[in-house]
């Protein structure tokens, strides 16, 4: 811990925190305003999955389709524009936000803690972005194509609201960004000896049941198809976590054996 940090008073630390928060708010505001100004490009991206011209549909195959979105509230489109611009602005500003937060806490860390903290934060951030991208490219498009075109009868046409579409997209993006942190959390718990690969494999069936329950809770639409789509990547992440935990155990075992040999 640095001498400069130790010599600072509580109020000086509070002032540093206030400055960091101002920087974060300013960066988020700037990127949100930029996203708001580029309305056509913004909604060309977020509404891309509503018809078969989305490039991932061509990769996955399937027939042509198009979903008609409608607005039912006087202020709804403007508020959705604001909310979407803020979400995209926050995402674009996130690298700077993480840097500002790390610069604030870095003086309180020892040198070895800083090195491990950088690796941990970067890994968690990359996994969050991968989760958001996986939802945008695969999970949400599959959900939209199935539910948006599903009909109990040809006499009943689908007319989805813009609010429903955007709420589902933003919520699922946040959920999968968090869900993709499972391997990072497993690595951290394994480092502290709180998680064993043996337990994870022994209770795999219990974990699958828990995954289905969690997926049912976090699934915004509540249908069986979306439940399956949400559960599958969580299960794959669980299996990846087993591999991660096993590698941590092997490294710790090898390190212990080396220390005994040197001792």
PDB file of C-alpha atoms in Angstrom:
ATOM      1  CA  UNK A   1       0.000   0.000   0.000  1.00  0.00           C
ATOM      2  CA  UNK A   2       1.450   3.366  -0.985  1.00  0.00           C
ATOM      3  CA  UNK A   3       2.480   6.021   1.500  1.00  0.00           C
ATOM      4  CA  UNK A   4       0.508   8.606  -0.458  1.00  0.00           C
ATOM      5  CA  UNK A   5      -2.681   6.631   0.042  1.00  0.00           C
ATOM      6  CA  UNK A   6      -1.974   6.107   3.774  1.00  0.00           C
ATOM      7  CA  UNK A   7      -1.439   9.845   4.306  1.00  0.00           C
ATOM      8  CA  UNK A   8      -4.777  10.794   2.789  1.00  0.00           C
ATOM      9  CA  UNK A   9      -7.673  11.598   5.066  1.00  0.00           C
ATOM     10  CA  UNK A  10     -11.192  10.221   4.762  1.00  0.00           C
ATOM     11  CA  UNK A  11     -12.391  13.454   3.151  1.00  0.00           C
ATOM     12  CA  UNK A  12      -9.600  13.349   0.584  1.00  0.00           C
ATOM     13  CA  UNK A  13     -10.598   9.806  -0.352  1.00  0.00           C
ATOM     14  CA  UNK A  14     -14.202  10.977  -0.590  1.00  0.00           C
ATOM     15  CA  UNK A  15     -13.149  13.809  -2.873  1.00  0.00           C
ATOM     16  CA  UNK A  16     -11.292  11.326  -5.116  1.00  0.00           C
ATOM     17  CA  UNK A  17     -14.420   9.181  -5.254  1.00  0.00           C
ATOM     18  CA  UNK A  18     -16.534  12.185  -6.188  1.00  0.00           C
ATOM     19  CA  UNK A  19     -14.128  13.052  -8.993  1.00  0.00           C
ATOM     20  CA  UNK A  20     -14.230   9.480 -10.286  1.00  0.00           C
ATOM     21  CA  UNK A  21     -18.031   9.440 -10.268  1.00  0.00           C
ATOM     22  CA  UNK A  22     -18.142  12.743 -12.145  1.00  0.00           C
ATOM     23  CA  UNK A  23     -15.812  11.318 -14.811  1.00  0.00           C
ATOM     24  CA  UNK A  24     -17.994   8.201 -15.125  1.00  0.00           C
ATOM     25  CA  UNK A  25     -21.204  10.208 -15.436  1.00  0.00           C
ATOM     26  CA  UNK A  26     -19.619  12.582 -17.960  1.00  0.00           C
ATOM     27  CA  UNK A  27     -18.331   9.736 -20.145  1.00  0.00           C
ATOM     28  CA  UNK A  28     -21.671   7.927 -20.019  1.00  0.00           C
ATOM     29  CA  UNK A  29     -23.511  11.127 -20.882  1.00  0.00           C
ATOM     30  CA  UNK A  30     -21.220  11.890 -23.849  1.00  0.00           C
ATOM     31  CA  UNK A  31     -21.591   8.424 -25.367  1.00  0.00           C
ATOM     32  CA  UNK A  32     -25.337   8.376 -24.653  1.00  0.00           C
ATOM     33  CA  UNK A  33     -25.791  11.698 -26.454  1.00  0.00           C
ATOM     34  CA  UNK A  34     -23.786  10.390 -29.416  1.00  0.00           C
ATOM     35  CA  UNK A  35     -25.915   7.238 -29.531  1.00  0.00           C
ATOM     36  CA  UNK A  36     -29.072   9.359 -29.273  1.00  0.00           C
ATOM     37  CA  UNK A  37     -27.981  11.579 -32.186  1.00  0.00           C
ATOM     38  CA  UNK A  38     -27.308   8.595 -34.452  1.00  0.00           C
ATOM     39  CA  UNK A  39     -30.883   7.370 -34.153  1.00  0.00           C
ATOM     40  CA  UNK A  40     -31.134   5.722 -37.577  1.00  0.00           C
ATOM     41  CA  UNK A  41     -27.935   3.713 -37.146  1.00  0.00           C
ATOM     42  CA  UNK A  42     -28.813   2.867 -33.538  1.00  0.00           C
ATOM     43  CA  UNK A  43     -32.195   1.359 -34.335  1.00  0.00           C
ATOM     44  CA  UNK A  44     -30.963  -0.234 -37.538  1.00  0.00           C
ATOM     45  CA  UNK A  45     -28.696  -2.284 -35.268  1.00  0.00           C
ATOM     46  CA  UNK A  46     -31.106  -3.046 -32.412  1.00  0.00           C
ATOM     47  CA  UNK A  47     -34.074  -3.817 -34.698  1.00  0.00           C
ATOM     48  CA  UNK A  48     -32.058  -5.920 -37.135  1.00  0.00           C
ATOM     49  CA  UNK A  49     -33.440  -9.241 -35.824  1.00  0.00           C
ATOM     50  CA  UNK A  50     -37.055  -8.443 -36.660  1.00  0.00           C
ATOM     51  CA  UNK A  51     -36.823  -9.778 -40.223  1.00  0.00           C
ATOM     52  CA  UNK A  52     -34.904 -12.369 -42.202  1.00  0.00           C
ATOM     53  CA  UNK A  53     -32.392  -9.860 -43.628  1.00  0.00           C
ATOM     54  CA  UNK A  54     -30.380 -10.165 -40.401  1.00  0.00           C
ATOM     55  CA  UNK A  55     -27.138 -11.865 -41.439  1.00  0.00           C
ATOM     56  CA  UNK A  56     -27.262 -14.531 -38.733  1.00  0.00           C
ATOM     57  CA  UNK A  57     -30.589 -15.844 -40.053  1.00  0.00           C
ATOM     58  CA  UNK A  58     -28.884 -16.476 -43.384  1.00  0.00           C
ATOM     59  CA  UNK A  59     -26.142 -18.402 -41.597  1.00  0.00           C
ATOM     60  CA  UNK A  60     -28.614 -20.445 -39.553  1.00  0.00           C
ATOM     61  CA  UNK A  61     -30.960 -20.984 -42.483  1.00  0.00           C
ATOM     62  CA  UNK A  62     -34.759 -20.763 -42.564  1.00  0.00           C
ATOM     63  CA  UNK A  63     -37.400 -19.063 -44.649  1.00  0.00           C
ATOM     64  CA  UNK A  64     -38.198 -15.391 -45.071  1.00  0.00           C
ATOM     65  CA  UNK A  65     -40.147 -13.642 -42.353  1.00  0.00           C
ATOM     66  CA  UNK A  66     -40.826 -10.158 -41.062  1.00  0.00           C
ATOM     67  CA  UNK A  67     -42.228  -8.953 -37.741  1.00  0.00           C
ATOM     68  CA  UNK A  68     -44.356  -5.826 -37.602  1.00  0.00           C
ATOM     69  CA  UNK A  69     -43.651  -3.648 -34.570  1.00  0.00           C
ATOM     70  CA  UNK A  70     -46.146  -1.075 -33.390  1.00  0.00           C
ATOM     71  CA  UNK A  71     -46.274   1.746 -30.880  1.00  0.00           C
ATOM     72  CA  UNK A  72     -49.229   2.106 -28.515  1.00  0.00           C
ATOM     73  CA  UNK A  73     -48.158   5.001 -26.280  1.00  0.00           C
ATOM     74  CA  UNK A  74     -47.798   8.723 -26.963  1.00  0.00           C
ATOM     75  CA  UNK A  75     -44.360   9.054 -25.336  1.00  0.00           C
ATOM     76  CA  UNK A  76     -43.268   5.429 -25.761  1.00  0.00           C
ATOM     77  CA  UNK A  77     -41.022   5.821 -28.815  1.00  0.00           C
ATOM     78  CA  UNK A  78     -39.194   8.822 -27.360  1.00  0.00           C
ATOM     79  CA  UNK A  79     -38.652   7.090 -23.994  1.00  0.00           C
ATOM     80  CA  UNK A  80     -37.419   3.927 -25.722  1.00  0.00           C
ATOM     81  CA  UNK A  81     -35.027   6.081 -27.747  1.00  0.00           C
ATOM     82  CA  UNK A  82     -33.675   7.592 -24.525  1.00  0.00           C
ATOM     83  CA  UNK A  83     -33.391   4.253 -22.733  1.00  0.00           C
ATOM     84  CA  UNK A  84     -31.687   2.531 -25.666  1.00  0.00           C
ATOM     85  CA  UNK A  85     -29.252   5.406 -26.173  1.00  0.00           C
ATOM     86  CA  UNK A  86     -28.345   5.313 -22.472  1.00  0.00           C
ATOM     87  CA  UNK A  87     -27.787   1.532 -22.532  1.00  0.00           C
ATOM     88  CA  UNK A  88     -25.559   1.760 -25.617  1.00  0.00           C
ATOM     89  CA  UNK A  89     -23.742   4.800 -24.192  1.00  0.00           C
ATOM     90  CA  UNK A  90     -23.043   2.928 -20.967  1.00  0.00           C
ATOM     91  CA  UNK A  91     -21.712  -0.042 -22.934  1.00  0.00           C
ATOM     92  CA  UNK A  92     -19.461   2.172 -25.093  1.00  0.00           C
ATOM     93  CA  UNK A  93     -18.174   4.046 -22.045  1.00  0.00           C
ATOM     94  CA  UNK A  94     -17.574   0.863 -20.034  1.00  0.00           C
ATOM     95  CA  UNK A  95     -13.815   0.530 -20.834  1.00  0.00           C
ATOM     96  CA  UNK A  96     -13.226   4.056 -19.551  1.00  0.00           C
ATOM     97  CA  UNK A  97     -15.500   3.461 -16.551  1.00  0.00           C
ATOM     98  CA  UNK A  98     -13.528   0.365 -15.574  1.00  0.00           C
ATOM     99  CA  UNK A  99     -10.238   2.284 -15.930  1.00  0.00           C
ATOM    100  CA  UNK A 100     -11.491   5.118 -13.700  1.00  0.00           C
ATOM    101  CA  UNK A 101     -12.708   2.714 -11.025  1.00  0.00           C
ATOM    102  CA  UNK A 102      -9.471   0.737 -11.112  1.00  0.00           C
ATOM    103  CA  UNK A 103      -7.394   3.932 -10.868  1.00  0.00           C
ATOM    104  CA  UNK A 104      -9.394   4.819  -7.758  1.00  0.00           C
ATOM    105  CA  UNK A 105      -8.817   1.501  -5.944  1.00  0.00           C
ATOM    106  CA  UNK A 106      -5.290   0.789  -7.290  1.00  0.00           C
ATOM    107  CA  UNK A 107      -3.400   2.796  -4.623  1.00  0.00           C
ATOM    108  CA  UNK A 108      -4.967   0.577  -1.925  1.00  0.00           C
ATOM    109  CA  UNK A 109      -3.600  -2.615  -3.530  1.00  0.00           C
ATOM    110  CA  UNK A 110      -0.227  -4.279  -3.147  1.00  0.00           C
ATOM    111  CA  UNK A 111       1.829  -4.900  -6.280  1.00  0.00           C
ATOM    112  CA  UNK A 112       0.911  -8.597  -6.582  1.00  0.00           C
ATOM    113  CA  UNK A 113      -2.740  -7.774  -5.941  1.00  0.00           C
ATOM    114  CA  UNK A 114      -2.696  -5.217  -8.753  1.00  0.00           C
ATOM    115  CA  UNK A 115      -1.400  -7.766 -11.250  1.00  0.00           C
ATOM    116  CA  UNK A 116      -4.051 -10.345 -10.358  1.00  0.00           C
ATOM    117  CA  UNK A 117      -6.772  -7.689 -10.176  1.00  0.00           C
ATOM    118  CA  UNK A 118      -6.035  -6.493 -13.714  1.00  0.00           C
ATOM    119  CA  UNK A 119      -6.289 -10.047 -15.068  1.00  0.00           C
ATOM    120  CA  UNK A 120      -9.490 -10.721 -13.149  1.00  0.00           C
ATOM    121  CA  UNK A 121     -11.217  -7.486 -14.185  1.00  0.00           C
ATOM    122  CA  UNK A 122     -10.217  -7.815 -17.841  1.00  0.00           C
ATOM    123  CA  UNK A 123     -11.371 -11.444 -17.955  1.00  0.00           C
ATOM    124  CA  UNK A 124     -14.705 -10.570 -16.335  1.00  0.00           C
ATOM    125  CA  UNK A 125     -15.199  -7.655 -18.728  1.00  0.00           C
ATOM    126  CA  UNK A 126     -14.393  -9.742 -21.817  1.00  0.00           C
ATOM    127  CA  UNK A 127     -16.768 -12.509 -20.668  1.00  0.00           C
ATOM    128  CA  UNK A 128     -19.534  -9.944 -20.129  1.00  0.00           C
ATOM    129  CA  UNK A 129     -19.068  -8.617 -23.672  1.00  0.00           C
ATOM    130  CA  UNK A 130     -19.080 -12.169 -25.048  1.00  0.00           C
ATOM    131  CA  UNK A 131     -22.367 -12.800 -23.238  1.00  0.00           C
ATOM    132  CA  UNK A 132     -23.939  -9.656 -24.697  1.00  0.00           C
ATOM    133  CA  UNK A 133     -22.673 -10.566 -28.178  1.00  0.00           C
ATOM    134  CA  UNK A 134     -23.917 -14.166 -27.868  1.00  0.00           C
ATOM    135  CA  UNK A 135     -27.369 -12.903 -26.978  1.00  0.00           C
ATOM    136  CA  UNK A 136     -27.439 -10.383 -29.838  1.00  0.00           C
ATOM    137  CA  UNK A 137     -26.136 -12.804 -32.471  1.00  0.00           C
ATOM    138  CA  UNK A 138     -27.734 -16.118 -31.514  1.00  0.00           C
ATOM    139  CA  UNK A 139     -30.059 -16.301 -28.513  1.00  0.00           C
ATOM    140  CA  UNK A 140     -32.272 -13.264 -29.078  1.00  0.00           C
ATOM    141  CA  UNK A 141     -32.611 -13.841 -32.866  1.00  0.00           C
ATOM    142  CA  UNK A 142     -33.727 -17.447 -32.290  1.00  0.00           C
ATOM    143  CA  UNK A 143     -36.225 -16.249 -29.697  1.00  0.00           C
ATOM    144  CA  UNK A 144     -37.572 -13.521 -31.992  1.00  0.00           C
ATOM    145  CA  UNK A 145     -37.900 -15.792 -35.015  1.00  0.00           C
ATOM    146  CA  UNK A 146     -39.725 -18.511 -33.096  1.00  0.00           C
ATOM    147  CA  UNK A 147     -42.027 -16.428 -30.891  1.00  0.00           C
ATOM    148  CA  UNK A 148     -42.516 -13.591 -33.376  1.00  0.00           C
ATOM    149  CA  UNK A 149     -43.750 -15.921 -36.102  1.00  0.00           C
ATOM    150  CA  UNK A 150     -45.577 -18.478 -33.947  1.00  0.00           C
ATOM    151  CA  UNK A 151     -49.323 -18.584 -34.579  1.00  0.00           C
ATOM    152  CA  UNK A 152     -52.073 -20.696 -33.037  1.00  0.00           C
ATOM    153  CA  UNK A 153     -54.138 -19.986 -36.137  1.00  0.00           C
ATOM    154  CA  UNK A 154     -53.757 -18.160 -39.452  1.00  0.00           C
ATOM    155  CA  UNK A 155     -56.705 -16.047 -38.356  1.00  0.00           C
ATOM    156  CA  UNK A 156     -54.569 -14.498 -35.627  1.00  0.00           C
ATOM    157  CA  UNK A 157     -51.730 -12.243 -36.783  1.00  0.00           C
ATOM    158  CA  UNK A 158     -48.805 -11.116 -34.644  1.00  0.00           C
ATOM    159  CA  UNK A 159     -48.437  -7.406 -33.915  1.00  0.00           C
ATOM    160  CA  UNK A 160     -45.700  -6.931 -31.343  1.00  0.00           C
ATOM    161  CA  UNK A 161     -45.082  -3.689 -29.499  1.00  0.00           C
ATOM    162  CA  UNK A 162     -41.782  -1.873 -29.749  1.00  0.00           C
ATOM    163  CA  UNK A 163     -41.718  -1.738 -25.944  1.00  0.00           C
ATOM    164  CA  UNK A 164     -41.914  -5.533 -25.672  1.00  0.00           C
ATOM    165  CA  UNK A 165     -39.186  -6.050 -28.264  1.00  0.00           C
ATOM    166  CA  UNK A 166     -36.728  -3.592 -26.713  1.00  0.00           C
ATOM    167  CA  UNK A 167     -37.377  -4.647 -23.111  1.00  0.00           C
ATOM    168  CA  UNK A 168     -36.694  -8.273 -24.056  1.00  0.00           C
ATOM    169  CA  UNK A 169     -33.512  -7.408 -25.960  1.00  0.00           C
ATOM    170  CA  UNK A 170     -32.049  -5.205 -23.221  1.00  0.00           C
ATOM    171  CA  UNK A 171     -33.023  -7.557 -20.395  1.00  0.00           C
ATOM    172  CA  UNK A 172     -31.655 -10.663 -22.121  1.00  0.00           C
ATOM    173  CA  UNK A 173     -28.426  -8.832 -23.009  1.00  0.00           C
ATOM    174  CA  UNK A 174     -27.894  -7.876 -19.358  1.00  0.00           C
ATOM    175  CA  UNK A 175     -28.796 -11.372 -18.145  1.00  0.00           C
ATOM    176  CA  UNK A 176     -26.398 -13.134 -20.496  1.00  0.00           C
ATOM    177  CA  UNK A 177     -23.640 -10.652 -19.781  1.00  0.00           C
ATOM    178  CA  UNK A 178     -23.952 -11.634 -16.106  1.00  0.00           C
ATOM    179  CA  UNK A 179     -24.432 -15.351 -16.815  1.00  0.00           C
ATOM    180  CA  UNK A 180     -21.184 -15.479 -18.779  1.00  0.00           C
ATOM    181  CA  UNK A 181     -19.358 -14.521 -15.583  1.00  0.00           C
ATOM    182  CA  UNK A 182     -19.901 -18.069 -14.248  1.00  0.00           C
ATOM    183  CA  UNK A 183     -16.434 -19.357 -15.330  1.00  0.00           C
ATOM    184  CA  UNK A 184     -14.757 -16.295 -13.774  1.00  0.00           C
ATOM    185  CA  UNK A 185     -16.642 -16.771 -10.510  1.00  0.00           C
ATOM    186  CA  UNK A 186     -15.805 -20.486 -10.529  1.00  0.00           C
ATOM    187  CA  UNK A 187     -12.106 -19.693 -11.071  1.00  0.00           C
ATOM    188  CA  UNK A 188     -12.154 -17.250  -8.165  1.00  0.00           C
ATOM    189  CA  UNK A 189     -13.877 -19.711  -5.824  1.00  0.00           C
ATOM    190  CA  UNK A 190     -11.469 -22.474  -6.863  1.00  0.00           C
ATOM    191  CA  UNK A 191      -8.483 -20.226  -6.107  1.00  0.00           C
ATOM    192  CA  UNK A 192      -9.780 -19.819  -2.555  1.00  0.00           C
ATOM    193  CA  UNK A 193     -10.446 -23.547  -2.253  1.00  0.00           C
ATOM    194  CA  UNK A 194     -14.213 -23.060  -1.994  1.00  0.00           C
ATOM    195  CA  UNK A 195     -15.093 -25.012  -5.146  1.00  0.00           C
ATOM    196  CA  UNK A 196     -13.930 -28.445  -6.272  1.00  0.00           C
ATOM    197  CA  UNK A 197     -14.256 -30.057  -9.710  1.00  0.00           C
ATOM    198  CA  UNK A 198     -15.158 -33.334  -8.004  1.00  0.00           C
ATOM    199  CA  UNK A 199     -18.216 -31.743  -6.385  1.00  0.00           C
ATOM    200  CA  UNK A 200     -19.263 -30.114  -9.643  1.00  0.00           C
ATOM    201  CA  UNK A 201     -19.185 -33.415 -11.536  1.00  0.00           C
ATOM    202  CA  UNK A 202     -20.793 -35.380  -8.695  1.00  0.00           C
ATOM    203  CA  UNK A 203     -23.720 -32.962  -8.451  1.00  0.00           C
ATOM    204  CA  UNK A 204     -24.042 -32.321 -12.199  1.00  0.00           C
ATOM    205  CA  UNK A 205     -27.663 -33.553 -12.291  1.00  0.00           C
ATOM    206  CA  UNK A 206     -28.573 -31.280  -9.419  1.00  0.00           C
ATOM    207  CA  UNK A 207     -26.851 -28.424 -11.220  1.00  0.00           C
ATOM    208  CA  UNK A 208     -28.887 -29.060 -14.387  1.00  0.00           C
ATOM    209  CA  UNK A 209     -32.116 -28.880 -12.377  1.00  0.00           C
ATOM    210  CA  UNK A 210     -30.895 -25.651 -10.755  1.00  0.00           C
ATOM    211  CA  UNK A 211     -30.009 -24.249 -14.195  1.00  0.00           C
ATOM    212  CA  UNK A 212     -33.533 -24.957 -15.450  1.00  0.00           C
ATOM    213  CA  UNK A 213     -35.022 -23.259 -12.391  1.00  0.00           C
ATOM    214  CA  UNK A 214     -32.743 -20.224 -12.774  1.00  0.00           C
ATOM    215  CA  UNK A 215     -33.506 -20.040 -16.506  1.00  0.00           C
ATOM    216  CA  UNK A 216     -37.229 -20.139 -15.762  1.00  0.00           C
ATOM    217  CA  UNK A 217     -36.817 -17.234 -13.341  1.00  0.00           C
ATOM    218  CA  UNK A 218     -34.692 -15.026 -15.587  1.00  0.00           C
ATOM    219  CA  UNK A 219     -36.468 -15.855 -18.881  1.00  0.00           C
ATOM    220  CA  UNK A 220     -38.434 -12.703 -19.747  1.00  0.00           C
ATOM    221  CA  UNK A 221     -41.043 -14.430 -21.950  1.00  0.00           C
ATOM    222  CA  UNK A 222     -41.669 -17.549 -19.847  1.00  0.00           C
ATOM    223  CA  UNK A 223     -42.189 -20.001 -22.745  1.00  0.00           C
ATOM    224  CA  UNK A 224     -40.575 -23.433 -23.066  1.00  0.00           C
ATOM    225  CA  UNK A 225     -38.585 -22.562 -26.216  1.00  0.00           C
ATOM    226  CA  UNK A 226     -36.881 -19.540 -24.674  1.00  0.00           C
ATOM    227  CA  UNK A 227     -36.319 -21.558 -21.492  1.00  0.00           C
ATOM    228  CA  UNK A 228     -34.384 -24.124 -23.524  1.00  0.00           C
ATOM    229  CA  UNK A 229     -32.436 -21.461 -25.420  1.00  0.00           C
ATOM    230  CA  UNK A 230     -31.465 -19.772 -22.141  1.00  0.00           C
ATOM    231  CA  UNK A 231     -30.642 -23.030 -20.318  1.00  0.00           C
ATOM    232  CA  UNK A 232     -28.313 -24.425 -22.992  1.00  0.00           C
ATOM    233  CA  UNK A 233     -25.562 -21.759 -22.799  1.00  0.00           C
ATOM    234  CA  UNK A 234     -25.737 -21.763 -18.982  1.00  0.00           C
ATOM    235  CA  UNK A 235     -25.163 -25.521 -18.983  1.00  0.00           C
ATOM    236  CA  UNK A 236     -22.239 -25.121 -21.425  1.00  0.00           C
ATOM    237  CA  UNK A 237     -20.770 -22.454 -19.155  1.00  0.00           C
ATOM    238  CA  UNK A 238     -21.146 -24.841 -16.223  1.00  0.00           C
ATOM    239  CA  UNK A 239     -19.201 -27.509 -18.102  1.00  0.00           C
ATOM    240  CA  UNK A 240     -16.551 -24.935 -19.001  1.00  0.00           C
ATOM    241  CA  UNK A 241     -16.354 -23.984 -15.332  1.00  0.00           C
ATOM    242  CA  UNK A 242     -15.661 -27.615 -14.421  1.00  0.00           C
ATOM    243  CA  UNK A 243     -12.658 -27.550 -16.768  1.00  0.00           C
ATOM    244  CA  UNK A 244     -11.491 -24.211 -15.343  1.00  0.00           C
ATOM    245  CA  UNK A 245     -11.745 -25.441 -11.741  1.00  0.00           C
ATOM    246  CA  UNK A 246      -9.917 -28.673 -12.584  1.00  0.00           C
ATOM    247  CA  UNK A 247      -7.053 -26.707 -14.161  1.00  0.00           C
ATOM    248  CA  UNK A 248      -6.792 -24.483 -11.089  1.00  0.00           C
ATOM    249  CA  UNK A 249      -6.614 -27.571  -8.873  1.00  0.00           C
ATOM    250  CA  UNK A 250      -3.905 -29.131 -11.031  1.00  0.00           C
ATOM    251  CA  UNK A 251      -1.830 -25.953 -10.895  1.00  0.00           C
ATOM    252  CA  UNK A 252      -2.217 -25.652  -7.137  1.00  0.00           C
ATOM    253  CA  UNK A 253      -1.274 -29.330  -6.688  1.00  0.00           C
ATOM    254  CA  UNK A 254       1.803 -28.946  -8.902  1.00  0.00           C
ATOM    255  CA  UNK A 255       2.823 -25.811  -7.008  1.00  0.00           C
ATOM    256  CA  UNK A 256       2.458 -27.583  -3.656  1.00  0.00           C
ATOM    257  CA  UNK A 257       4.538 -30.523  -4.863  1.00  0.00           C
ATOM    258  CA  UNK A 258       7.250 -28.168  -6.103  1.00  0.00           C
ATOM    259  CA  UNK A 259       7.368 -26.386  -2.756  1.00  0.00           C
ATOM    260  CA  UNK A 260       7.712 -29.695  -0.923  1.00  0.00           C
ATOM    261  CA  UNK A 261      10.509 -30.758  -3.286  1.00  0.00           C
ATOM    262  CA  UNK A 262      12.340 -27.468  -2.761  1.00  0.00           C
ATOM    263  CA  UNK A 263      11.800 -27.664   0.987  1.00  0.00           C
TER     264      UNK A 263
END
